[in-house]
């Protein structure tokens, strides 16, 4: 059963949520060449700390880190040498207090017990601010994890098992299992510890997990994909969807179909948040924004063009576009990727105040935030609670 912990049964209208993807030197092949971009940004703790504080000052709801585990000469510079997500987010948890911390880990490569423990540990370290973007990734990376015997057809069945195991492990202890009564000498109630005993085609895990539940119950699960197999798994397990943001009409149809499948699973469609990725470039005027984009494009090799961002222009026009996507129900979270070095700074300075004046985004955090609280997602009761 899903309830809102400490909330009344009637839900207010959910505000638009903001997520910032810290992409190091940028998510193109040439963004690192900009004179304001530190050339080592993808492996600079100082750069990540600066951006994390910037996003928190801008009242963003979560940091979101993409990841890859299989690289080659054709990859973008950011992916060639970058931090592992849980490690860097654990560090960022010590210099932030309110913003969520979401890492990407591929179910095709990782081990479910290890991932459950890593993300649950981040959740406890950050006092309930952790999220996990569970992706399948490409089959090429299987060779890096001793899984070359598997094929693309294994990826989604393996992901299904992986998610079932991780969710089960996160419920290893009921919320009140740990008593810690020194006078009576009672540390915990063993009746509220629950082994998993999971046996599948790809994984066998006994459990229980040696991490108790956090203030938000479980970390928030994000997923990314568009296929029918993906949607079937996401409808049951996902709480946020990293979605393509380049086609408004496609996203409307995709959102409607995905939310239909969520309802078929007995869940409320409101408990699945759509998070299209965007690369907004804004200025005081349309001309200024276009000049910033052309500056980035100038680093492209001769004969190559940089795709024009969907949201580009004056702050007022970009804010209107954002409001439209939000009101249409296809953007519950706006995932912002920074290509222009001052992208976050410009958006926070110019666009966020307009969205705040419209009442669309938050003006302050809760006193004791969790990622679920930031996203206005329900608290998941432990599956073993009587």
Short mmCIF file of N, CA, C and O in Angstrom, two decimals, residues 109-165:
data_model
loop_
_atom_site.label_atom_id
_atom_site.label_comp_id
_atom_site.label_asym_id
_atom_site.label_seq_id
_atom_site.Cartn_x
_atom_site.Cartn_y
_atom_site.Cartn_z
N UNK A 109 24.85 -4.55 -16.14
CA UNK A 109 26.23 -4.77 -15.76
C UNK A 109 26.42 -5.05 -14.27
O UNK A 109 27.29 -5.84 -13.90
N UNK A 110 25.66 -4.40 -13.44
CA UNK A 110 25.96 -4.38 -12.00
C UNK A 110 25.39 -5.61 -11.29
O UNK A 110 24.74 -6.48 -11.88
N UNK A 111 25.64 -5.67 -10.00
CA UNK A 111 25.13 -6.74 -9.14
C UNK A 111 24.03 -6.17 -8.25
O UNK A 111 24.22 -5.13 -7.62
N UNK A 112 22.85 -6.82 -8.20
CA UNK A 112 21.73 -6.20 -7.48
C UNK A 112 21.95 -6.00 -5.99
O UNK A 112 21.50 -4.99 -5.44
N UNK A 113 22.63 -6.94 -5.32
CA UNK A 113 22.86 -6.74 -3.89
C UNK A 113 23.77 -5.55 -3.65
O UNK A 113 23.52 -4.72 -2.77
N UNK A 114 24.82 -5.43 -4.48
CA UNK A 114 25.75 -4.32 -4.34
C UNK A 114 25.06 -2.99 -4.61
O UNK A 114 25.25 -2.01 -3.88
N UNK A 115 24.24 -2.93 -5.67
CA UNK A 115 23.53 -1.69 -5.99
C UNK A 115 22.55 -1.33 -4.88
O UNK A 115 22.47 -0.16 -4.47
N UNK A 116 21.82 -2.31 -4.38
CA UNK A 116 20.89 -2.04 -3.29
C UNK A 116 21.62 -1.44 -2.09
O UNK A 116 21.15 -0.48 -1.47
N UNK A 117 22.80 -1.99 -1.80
CA UNK A 117 23.56 -1.50 -0.64
C UNK A 117 24.16 -0.12 -0.90
O UNK A 117 24.13 0.75 -0.03
N UNK A 118 24.70 0.09 -2.11
CA UNK A 118 25.29 1.38 -2.45
C UNK A 118 24.26 2.50 -2.38
O UNK A 118 24.51 3.56 -1.77
N UNK A 119 23.13 2.30 -3.04
CA UNK A 119 22.13 3.38 -3.12
C UNK A 119 21.47 3.59 -1.75
O UNK A 119 21.19 4.72 -1.35
N UNK A 120 21.22 2.50 -1.02
CA UNK A 120 20.66 2.64 0.33
C UNK A 120 21.63 3.37 1.25
O UNK A 120 21.23 4.16 2.10
N UNK A 121 22.92 3.11 1.08
CA UNK A 121 23.93 3.80 1.88
C UNK A 121 23.95 5.29 1.56
O UNK A 121 24.01 6.14 2.45
N UNK A 122 23.89 5.62 0.25
CA UNK A 122 23.80 7.04 -0.13
C UNK A 122 22.55 7.67 0.46
O UNK A 122 22.57 8.83 0.89
N UNK A 123 21.46 6.92 0.50
CA UNK A 123 20.22 7.44 1.06
C UNK A 123 20.37 7.76 2.54
O UNK A 123 19.87 8.79 3.02
N UNK A 124 21.09 6.90 3.27
CA UNK A 124 21.31 7.16 4.70
C UNK A 124 22.33 8.29 4.90
O UNK A 124 22.14 9.16 5.76
N UNK A 125 23.39 8.30 4.11
CA UNK A 125 24.41 9.34 4.22
C UNK A 125 23.80 10.72 3.98
O UNK A 125 24.13 11.70 4.66
N UNK A 126 22.89 10.80 3.00
CA UNK A 126 22.29 12.09 2.61
C UNK A 126 21.02 12.40 3.39
O UNK A 126 20.35 13.39 3.13
N UNK A 127 20.65 11.51 4.32
CA UNK A 127 19.44 11.70 5.12
C UNK A 127 18.17 11.69 4.27
O UNK A 127 17.27 12.52 4.44
N UNK A 128 18.14 10.72 3.33
CA UNK A 128 16.90 10.49 2.57
C UNK A 128 16.80 11.23 1.26
O UNK A 128 15.70 11.51 0.80
N UNK A 129 17.94 11.48 0.59
CA UNK A 129 17.88 12.28 -0.65
C UNK A 129 18.33 11.50 -1.89
O UNK A 129 18.59 12.09 -2.93
N UNK A 130 18.40 10.17 -1.82
CA UNK A 130 18.98 9.40 -2.91
C UNK A 130 17.93 8.93 -3.92
O UNK A 130 16.78 8.64 -3.58
N UNK A 131 18.37 8.85 -5.18
CA UNK A 131 17.59 8.27 -6.26
C UNK A 131 18.49 7.40 -7.12
O UNK A 131 19.72 7.56 -7.13
N UNK A 132 17.87 6.48 -7.86
CA UNK A 132 18.61 5.56 -8.73
C UNK A 132 17.95 5.54 -10.10
O UNK A 132 16.77 5.26 -10.22
N UNK A 133 18.73 5.86 -11.13
CA UNK A 133 18.27 5.75 -12.50
C UNK A 133 18.69 4.38 -13.02
O UNK A 133 19.87 4.16 -13.33
N UNK A 134 17.74 3.46 -13.11
CA UNK A 134 18.02 2.07 -13.49
C UNK A 134 17.85 1.91 -14.99
O UNK A 134 16.73 1.93 -15.50
N UNK A 135 18.96 1.77 -15.71
CA UNK A 135 18.92 1.64 -17.15
C UNK A 135 19.45 0.27 -17.57
O UNK A 135 20.08 -0.44 -16.78
N UNK A 136 19.21 -0.10 -18.83
CA UNK A 136 19.79 -1.34 -19.35
C UNK A 136 21.14 -1.09 -19.99
O UNK A 136 22.04 -1.92 -19.91
N UNK A 137 21.32 0.04 -20.66
CA UNK A 137 22.54 0.41 -21.38
C UNK A 137 22.75 -0.50 -22.58
O UNK A 137 21.92 -1.36 -22.89
N UNK A 138 23.87 -0.30 -23.29
CA UNK A 138 24.07 -1.06 -24.53
C UNK A 138 24.77 -2.39 -24.26
O UNK A 138 25.53 -2.53 -23.31
N UNK A 139 24.53 -3.39 -25.12
CA UNK A 139 25.10 -4.72 -24.89
C UNK A 139 26.62 -4.75 -24.93
O UNK A 139 27.23 -5.68 -24.39
N UNK A 140 27.25 -3.75 -25.58
CA UNK A 140 28.70 -3.77 -25.69
C UNK A 140 29.41 -3.81 -24.35
O UNK A 140 30.50 -4.38 -24.23
N UNK A 141 28.81 -3.21 -23.33
CA UNK A 141 29.44 -3.16 -22.03
C UNK A 141 29.43 -4.47 -21.28
O UNK A 141 30.10 -4.60 -20.25
N UNK A 142 28.71 -5.47 -21.78
CA UNK A 142 28.65 -6.76 -21.09
C UNK A 142 30.04 -7.36 -20.95
O UNK A 142 30.33 -8.07 -19.99
N UNK A 143 30.92 -7.07 -21.93
CA UNK A 143 32.26 -7.64 -21.90
C UNK A 143 33.09 -7.10 -20.74
O UNK A 143 34.06 -7.73 -20.31
N UNK A 144 32.73 -5.92 -20.22
CA UNK A 144 33.46 -5.35 -19.09
C UNK A 144 33.03 -5.95 -17.76
O UNK A 144 33.66 -5.66 -16.72
N UNK A 145 31.98 -6.73 -17.76
CA UNK A 145 31.43 -7.28 -16.51
C UNK A 145 31.26 -8.79 -16.57
O UNK A 145 30.39 -9.35 -15.91
N UNK A 146 32.08 -9.43 -17.39
CA UNK A 146 32.09 -10.90 -17.49
C UNK A 146 30.73 -11.46 -17.87
O UNK A 146 30.32 -12.52 -17.41
N UNK A 147 29.99 -10.72 -18.74
CA UNK A 147 28.67 -11.18 -19.17
C UNK A 147 28.57 -11.27 -20.69
O UNK A 147 27.50 -11.08 -21.26
N UNK A 148 29.67 -11.58 -21.35
CA UNK A 148 29.68 -11.67 -22.81
C UNK A 148 28.79 -12.80 -23.32
O UNK A 148 28.42 -12.82 -24.49
N UNK A 149 28.48 -13.74 -22.45
CA UNK A 149 27.62 -14.86 -22.86
C UNK A 149 26.16 -14.43 -23.00
O UNK A 149 25.35 -15.17 -23.56
N UNK A 150 25.82 -13.24 -22.52
CA UNK A 150 24.46 -12.74 -22.63
C UNK A 150 24.30 -11.90 -23.89
O UNK A 150 25.29 -11.42 -24.46
N UNK A 151 23.06 -11.68 -24.31
CA UNK A 151 22.79 -10.91 -25.52
C UNK A 151 21.77 -9.82 -25.23
O UNK A 151 21.25 -9.71 -24.11
N UNK A 152 21.46 -9.03 -26.25
CA UNK A 152 20.50 -7.94 -26.08
C UNK A 152 19.15 -8.44 -25.60
O UNK A 152 18.47 -7.76 -24.82
N UNK A 153 18.76 -9.64 -26.02
CA UNK A 153 17.46 -10.19 -25.62
C UNK A 153 17.38 -10.50 -24.12
O UNK A 153 16.30 -10.68 -23.58
N UNK A 154 18.54 -10.56 -23.47
CA UNK A 154 18.55 -10.85 -22.03
C UNK A 154 18.36 -9.59 -21.18
O UNK A 154 18.06 -9.70 -19.99
N UNK A 155 18.56 -8.42 -21.78
CA UNK A 155 18.69 -7.21 -20.97
C UNK A 155 17.43 -6.86 -20.18
O UNK A 155 17.51 -6.51 -19.00
N UNK A 156 16.26 -6.93 -20.81
CA UNK A 156 15.04 -6.56 -20.08
C UNK A 156 14.58 -7.65 -19.10
O UNK A 156 14.17 -7.32 -17.97
N UNK A 157 14.64 -8.94 -19.45
CA UNK A 157 14.33 -9.95 -18.42
C UNK A 157 15.28 -9.86 -17.22
O UNK A 157 14.85 -10.04 -16.07
N UNK A 158 16.55 -9.56 -17.49
CA UNK A 158 17.50 -9.41 -16.39
C UNK A 158 17.17 -8.17 -15.56
O UNK A 158 17.26 -8.18 -14.32
N UNK A 159 16.76 -7.09 -16.23
CA UNK A 159 16.39 -5.87 -15.51
C UNK A 159 15.19 -6.10 -14.60
O UNK A 159 15.15 -5.59 -13.47
N UNK A 160 14.22 -6.87 -15.07
CA UNK A 160 13.04 -7.18 -14.26
C UNK A 160 13.46 -7.87 -12.96
O UNK A 160 13.02 -7.49 -11.87
N UNK A 161 14.32 -8.88 -13.07
CA UNK A 161 14.79 -9.57 -11.87
C UNK A 161 15.57 -8.61 -10.96
O UNK A 161 15.40 -8.61 -9.73
N UNK A 162 16.42 -7.82 -11.57
CA UNK A 162 17.26 -6.88 -10.82
C UNK A 162 16.41 -5.94 -9.97
O UNK A 162 16.67 -5.75 -8.77
N UNK A 163 15.38 -5.35 -10.56
CA UNK A 163 14.52 -4.42 -9.84
C UNK A 163 13.75 -5.12 -8.73
O UNK A 163 13.59 -4.58 -7.62
N UNK A 164 13.25 -6.31 -9.00
CA UNK A 164 12.52 -7.05 -7.96
C UNK A 164 13.42 -7.34 -6.77
O UNK A 164 13.00 -7.25 -5.61
N UNK A 165 14.69 -7.68 -7.04
CA UNK A 165 15.62 -7.96 -5.96
C UNK A 165 15.94 -6.71 -5.16
O UNK A 165 15.88 -6.70 -3.93
#
